[in-house]
Amino acid sequence: MADWTIQKLLNWITDYFTQKGVDSPRLSAEMLLGYVLNLKRIELYTNFDKPVDAADLARLREYVKRAAEHEPVAYLVGHTEFYSLEIDVSPAVLIPRPDTEVLVENAVGFLRQQGGRRFVCDLCTGSGCVAVAIAKNHPDCKIIATDVSSDALEIAAANVAKHGLEDRIELRQGHFFEPLLPYLDKQRFDLIVVNPPYVSDSEYAGLDRNVRDYEPSSALLAGQDGLDAYRQIIPQASEHLTDDGVLMLEIGYEQAEAVSRLLAETGDFSPPQVKKDTASRDRVVIGLKKKQVCV
Ligand SMILES: C[S@@+](CC[C@H](N)C(=O)[O-])C[C@H]1O[C@@H](n2cnc3c(N)ncnc32)[C@H](O)[C@@H]1O
């Protein structure tokens, strides 16, 4: 039988994934093949005619089978790309999404505009992708990142170490702002970023299998209308912000109005701005804390 070369395998797996409805079939095929052969994606193309040996073929077959059953490729290979950075993942954390890059982009833009050394909080950090991407792109900031899940924080710690950010990102475990309360007198943030769980019960039932069956439900589910986390986070945010501090919240694309209303109800924020993702859907709500007027 003719050899299975890298080129033949890539084409075959891509077609197979397409038939099976796997997301991004070519990219998924490249990631799996690169992982099994310990080659970067670009190196697959410079070794196109290289035959793959029987042991690697056997390992590859196993992974291809699991991916075709909709196990996320990022979990199979243990990492993904976010904001052009390699981020480690495990089934304990949500796989970072391109939509969340809008949150990072706005955070980095704000920090650059402010200048000087800034203090940032990343609530619900999960894999730590948001904190790592902000720290990598704005060297003059210190970040505290929190999550309720200790398993998620283990992955976040691995990502902080992988990118050499141990002296700039501190991780703390607990329910939303709770791990910050003991430091409230001393530590106020110039910026709080949050990508909280925001999927409603009814939306959850309709999610793709690769999300519903494999990603942690605790990272996604937020009550009947998907707003439970915002209802807890927003009223507490102001006391953790400096006088002209900013709160940036990732939202589900139909939640801008409801989340803006929650911000308005606190009376602590100026009318919010809503930023869109690359598909022109509402994705981030930004609230600027109103200066307290002393009378
Ligand atoms: C949507 S994921 C976001 C993860 C990461 N920041 C990202 O953008 O990919 C939400 C995260 O919130 C965490 N979480 C859920 N409930 C929480 C709570 N009550 N307090 C703190 N973190 C919570 C989950 O463990 C999960 O890591």
Coordinates of C-alpha atoms and ligand atoms in Angstrom, one line a residue:
M1 CA 0.0 0.0 0.0
A2 CA 1.2 3.5 -0.8
D3 CA 2.7 5.5 2.1
W4 CA 0.5 7.8 4.1
T5 CA 2.3 11.1 3.7
I6 CA 1.5 14.3 5.7
Q7 CA -0.2 15.8 2.7
K8 CA -2.4 12.7 2.1
L9 CA -3.3 12.5 5.8
L10 CA -4.2 16.2 6.0
N11 CA -6.5 16.0 3.0
W12 CA -8.1 12.8 4.2
I13 CA -8.7 14.0 7.8
T14 CA -10.0 17.3 6.5
D15 CA -12.6 15.6 4.3
Y16 CA -13.5 13.2 7.1
F17 CA -14.0 16.1 9.6
T18 CA -16.0 18.0 7.0
Q19 CA -18.4 15.0 6.6
K20 CA -18.7 14.6 10.4
G21 CA -19.4 18.3 10.9
V22 CA -16.3 19.0 13.0
D23 CA -15.6 22.8 13.4
S24 CA -12.8 24.3 11.3
P25 CA -11.9 20.9 9.6
R26 CA -8.6 21.9 8.1
L27 CA -7.3 23.7 11.2
S28 CA -8.4 20.8 13.4
A29 CA -6.6 18.3 11.1
E30 CA -3.5 20.4 11.2
M31 CA -3.6 20.7 15.0
L32 CA -4.0 17.0 15.5
L33 CA -1.4 16.0 13.0
G34 CA 1.1 18.6 14.3
Y35 CA 0.5 17.3 17.8
V36 CA 1.0 13.6 17.0
L37 CA 4.2 14.3 14.9
N38 CA 5.4 17.0 17.2
L39 CA 5.6 19.5 14.4
K40 CA 4.5 23.1 14.2
R41 CA 1.6 23.7 11.7
I42 CA 4.0 25.5 9.3
E43 CA 6.3 22.5 9.5
L44 CA 3.6 20.2 8.2
Y45 CA 3.7 22.1 5.0
T46 CA 7.5 22.0 4.7
N47 CA 7.4 18.2 5.2
F48 CA 4.4 17.6 3.0
D49 CA 5.8 14.4 1.3
K50 CA 7.2 12.8 4.4
P51 CA 5.7 9.4 5.2
V52 CA 4.1 8.9 8.6
D53 CA 5.1 5.7 10.5
A54 CA 2.7 3.0 11.8
A55 CA 3.0 4.0 15.5
D56 CA 2.1 7.7 14.7
L57 CA -0.7 6.6 12.4
A58 CA -2.2 4.4 15.2
R59 CA -2.1 7.4 17.7
L60 CA -3.5 9.7 15.1
R61 CA -6.4 7.3 14.3
E62 CA -7.4 7.4 18.0
Y63 CA -7.4 11.3 18.1
V64 CA -9.2 11.6 14.8
K65 CA -11.9 9.2 16.1
R66 CA -12.4 11.3 19.3
A67 CA -12.5 14.6 17.4
A68 CA -15.0 13.1 14.9
E69 CA -17.2 12.4 18.0
H70 CA -17.0 16.1 18.7
E71 CA -14.4 16.1 21.5
P72 CA -12.8 19.5 21.2
V73 CA -9.4 19.4 19.4
A74 CA -8.1 22.0 21.9
Y75 CA -8.6 19.6 24.8
L76 CA -7.1 16.7 22.8
V77 CA -3.9 18.6 22.1
G78 CA -4.0 20.6 25.4
H79 CA -3.7 24.1 24.0
T80 CA -5.3 26.7 21.8
E81 CA -4.4 30.1 20.3
F82 CA -5.8 33.3 21.8
Y83 CA -4.8 36.8 20.9
S84 CA -1.8 35.2 19.0
L85 CA -0.6 33.5 22.2
E86 CA -0.6 29.8 22.9
I87 CA -2.8 29.1 25.9
D88 CA -2.9 25.7 27.7
V89 CA -6.4 24.2 28.3
S90 CA -7.9 21.2 30.0
P91 CA -11.6 20.2 30.4
A92 CA -11.5 22.2 33.7
V93 CA -11.6 25.5 31.7
L94 CA -13.6 27.0 28.9
I95 CA -11.7 27.0 25.6
P96 CA -10.8 30.7 25.0
R97 CA -13.0 32.1 22.2
P98 CA -12.1 34.6 19.4
D99 CA -15.1 36.8 20.6
T100 CA -13.3 37.3 23.9
E101 CA -10.4 39.0 22.0
V102 CA -12.7 42.0 21.8
L103 CA -12.6 42.3 25.6
V104 CA -8.8 42.2 25.5
E105 CA -8.5 44.6 22.7
N106 CA -10.7 47.2 24.6
A107 CA -8.8 46.6 27.8
V108 CA -5.4 47.1 26.2
G109 CA -6.7 50.2 24.4
F110 CA -7.9 51.7 27.6
L111 CA -4.6 50.9 29.5
R112 CA -2.5 52.4 26.7
Q113 CA -4.7 55.5 26.6
Q114 CA -4.4 56.0 30.4
G115 CA -0.7 55.4 30.5
G116 CA 1.3 54.9 33.7
R117 CA 1.2 51.9 35.9
R118 CA -2.3 50.4 36.2
F119 CA -3.9 47.9 38.4
V120 CA -6.3 45.4 36.8
C121 CA -8.7 42.7 38.0
D122 CA -9.7 39.8 35.8
L123 CA -12.7 38.1 37.4
C124 CA -13.7 34.6 36.2
T125 CA -10.3 34.1 34.7
G126 CA -10.7 30.4 33.8
S127 CA -7.6 29.5 31.8
G128 CA -6.2 33.0 32.5
C129 CA -6.3 33.8 28.8
V130 CA -7.6 37.4 29.3
A131 CA -5.2 38.3 32.1
V132 CA -2.2 36.8 30.2
A133 CA -3.1 38.6 26.9
I134 CA -3.6 41.9 28.7
A135 CA -0.3 41.5 30.6
K136 CA 1.6 40.5 27.5
N137 CA 0.3 43.5 25.5
H138 CA 0.5 46.2 28.2
P139 CA 3.8 45.6 30.2
D140 CA 3.0 48.4 32.7
C141 CA 0.2 46.7 34.7
K142 CA -0.3 44.4 37.6
I143 CA -3.3 42.0 37.5
I144 CA -5.2 40.1 40.1
A145 CA -7.2 37.2 38.5
T146 CA -9.8 35.2 40.3
D147 CA -12.0 32.2 39.7
V148 CA -14.1 30.0 41.9
S149 CA -12.6 26.8 40.4
S150 CA -9.3 25.6 41.8
D151 CA -8.9 23.2 38.8
A152 CA -9.3 26.2 36.5
L153 CA -6.7 28.2 38.5
E154 CA -4.2 25.4 38.1
I155 CA -4.4 25.8 34.4
A156 CA -4.3 29.6 34.8
A157 CA -1.1 29.2 36.9
A158 CA 0.4 27.1 34.1
N159 CA -0.4 29.8 31.6
V160 CA 1.0 32.6 33.8
A161 CA 4.3 30.6 34.1
K162 CA 4.4 29.6 30.4
H163 CA 4.4 33.3 29.5
G164 CA 6.8 34.4 32.3
L165 CA 4.2 36.6 34.0
E166 CA 4.5 35.3 37.6
D167 CA 5.6 38.7 38.9
R168 CA 2.7 40.5 37.3
I169 CA -0.4 38.3 37.6
E170 CA -1.6 37.0 41.0
L171 CA -4.2 34.3 41.2
R172 CA -6.8 34.0 43.9
Q173 CA -9.7 31.6 44.4
G174 CA -13.2 32.4 45.4
H175 CA -16.7 33.5 44.5
F176 CA -16.6 36.6 42.2
F177 CA -15.2 39.6 44.4
E178 CA -14.9 37.6 47.6
P179 CA -11.2 36.9 47.3
L180 CA -10.6 40.7 47.0
L181 CA -12.6 41.8 50.0
P182 CA -9.8 41.5 52.6
Y183 CA -7.8 44.0 50.5
L184 CA -10.6 46.4 49.7
D185 CA -9.1 49.2 51.9
K186 CA -5.7 49.1 50.0
Q187 CA -6.5 47.8 46.5
R188 CA -8.8 49.6 44.1
F189 CA -8.6 48.7 40.4
D190 CA -8.3 51.1 37.4
L191 CA -9.9 48.4 35.3
I192 CA -12.0 45.3 36.0
V193 CA -12.6 42.9 33.1
V194 CA -15.0 40.0 33.3
N195 CA -16.1 37.2 31.0
P196 CA -18.6 35.5 33.3
P197 CA -20.9 32.6 32.6
Y198 CA -23.8 34.1 30.6
V199 CA -25.7 31.2 28.9
S200 CA -29.4 30.8 29.8
D201 CA -30.9 27.4 30.7
S202 CA -32.8 27.2 27.4
E203 CA -29.8 28.3 25.3
Y204 CA -27.6 25.7 27.0
A205 CA -29.9 22.9 25.7
G206 CA -29.3 24.1 22.1
L207 CA -25.5 24.4 22.3
D208 CA -23.3 22.4 20.0
R209 CA -22.4 18.9 21.3
N210 CA -18.7 19.7 21.5
V211 CA -19.5 22.6 24.0
R212 CA -22.4 21.0 26.0
D213 CA -20.8 17.5 26.4
Y214 CA -17.2 18.6 27.0
E215 CA -16.8 22.2 28.3
P216 CA -17.5 22.9 32.0
S217 CA -21.1 23.9 32.5
S218 CA -20.1 26.0 35.5
A219 CA -18.2 28.3 33.0
L220 CA -21.3 28.7 30.9
L221 CA -24.6 28.5 32.8
A222 CA -26.0 31.6 34.5
G223 CA -29.6 30.9 35.4
Q224 CA -32.9 31.0 33.6
D225 CA -32.1 34.2 31.7
G226 CA -28.3 34.0 31.6
L227 CA -27.9 37.1 33.7
D228 CA -27.3 35.7 37.2
A229 CA -23.6 36.4 37.3
Y230 CA -24.1 40.0 36.1
R231 CA -26.7 40.5 38.8
Q232 CA -24.1 39.6 41.4
I233 CA -21.0 41.2 39.9
I234 CA -22.3 44.6 38.7
P235 CA -23.7 46.0 42.1
Q236 CA -20.4 45.1 43.8
A237 CA -18.0 46.4 41.0
S238 CA -18.0 50.1 41.9
E239 CA -16.5 49.7 45.4
H240 CA -13.5 47.9 43.8
L241 CA -12.8 50.6 41.2
T242 CA -10.8 53.8 41.6
D243 CA -12.8 57.0 41.1
D244 CA -12.5 57.0 37.3
G245 CA -12.2 53.2 37.0
V246 CA -13.8 51.2 34.2
L247 CA -15.7 47.9 34.2
M248 CA -15.7 45.9 31.0
L249 CA -18.1 42.9 30.7
E250 CA -18.2 40.4 27.9
I251 CA -21.9 39.6 27.1
G252 CA -24.0 37.3 25.1
Y253 CA -24.9 39.1 21.8
E254 CA -28.5 39.7 22.9
Q255 CA -27.7 40.9 26.5
A256 CA -26.5 44.5 25.9
E257 CA -29.7 46.1 26.9
A258 CA -30.3 44.0 30.0
V259 CA -26.6 44.4 31.2
S260 CA -26.7 48.2 30.5
R261 CA -29.8 48.4 32.6
L262 CA -28.1 46.6 35.5
L263 CA -25.3 49.1 35.3
A264 CA -27.7 52.0 35.2
E265 CA -29.6 50.7 38.3
T266 CA -26.5 51.0 40.4
G267 CA -26.4 54.7 39.8
D268 CA -22.5 54.4 39.9
F269 CA -21.7 54.4 36.2
S270 CA -22.0 56.8 33.2
P271 CA -24.2 55.6 30.3
P272 CA -22.3 52.5 29.0
Q273 CA -20.7 51.9 25.6
V274 CA -21.4 48.7 23.7
K275 CA -18.6 47.2 21.5
K276 CA -19.2 44.8 18.7
D277 CA -17.4 41.6 17.8
T278 CA -16.1 40.7 14.3
A279 CA -19.5 39.5 13.3
S280 CA -21.0 42.9 14.2
R281 CA -22.8 41.5 17.2
D282 CA -22.8 43.3 20.6
R283 CA -20.1 41.7 22.7
V284 CA -18.7 44.0 25.4
V285 CA -20.4 46.5 27.7
I286 CA -18.1 49.2 29.1
G287 CA -19.1 51.2 32.2
L288 CA -17.1 54.2 33.4
K289 CA -17.5 54.8 37.1
K290 CA -19.0 58.3 37.8
K291 CA -16.8 60.5 40.0
Q292 CA -18.3 60.9 43.4
V293 CA -19.4 64.5 44.0
C294 CA -18.9 65.6 47.7
V295 CA -21.5 68.1 49.0
Ligands
LIG1 C1 -17.0 32.1 30.5 S1 -15.7 31.4 31.5 C2 -14.5 32.6 31.2 C3 -13.1 32.0 31.3 C4 -12.0 33.0 30.7 N1 -12.0 34.2 31.3 C5 -12.2 33.2 29.2 O1 -12.5 34.3 28.8 O2 -12.1 32.2 28.4 C6 -16.3 31.8 33.1 C7 -15.4 31.4 34.3 O3 -16.1 31.9 35.5 C8 -15.9 31.0 36.5 N2 -16.9 31.1 37.5 C9 -18.2 30.6 37.5 N3 -18.9 31.0 38.6 C10 -18.0 31.7 39.3 C11 -18.2 32.4 40.6 N4 -19.3 32.3 41.3 N5 -17.1 33.1 41.1 C12 -16.0 33.1 40.4 N6 -15.8 32.5 39.2 C13 -16.8 31.8 38.7 C14 -15.8 29.6 35.9 O4 -15.1 28.7 36.7 C15 -15.1 30.0 34.5 O5 -13.8 29.8 34.6

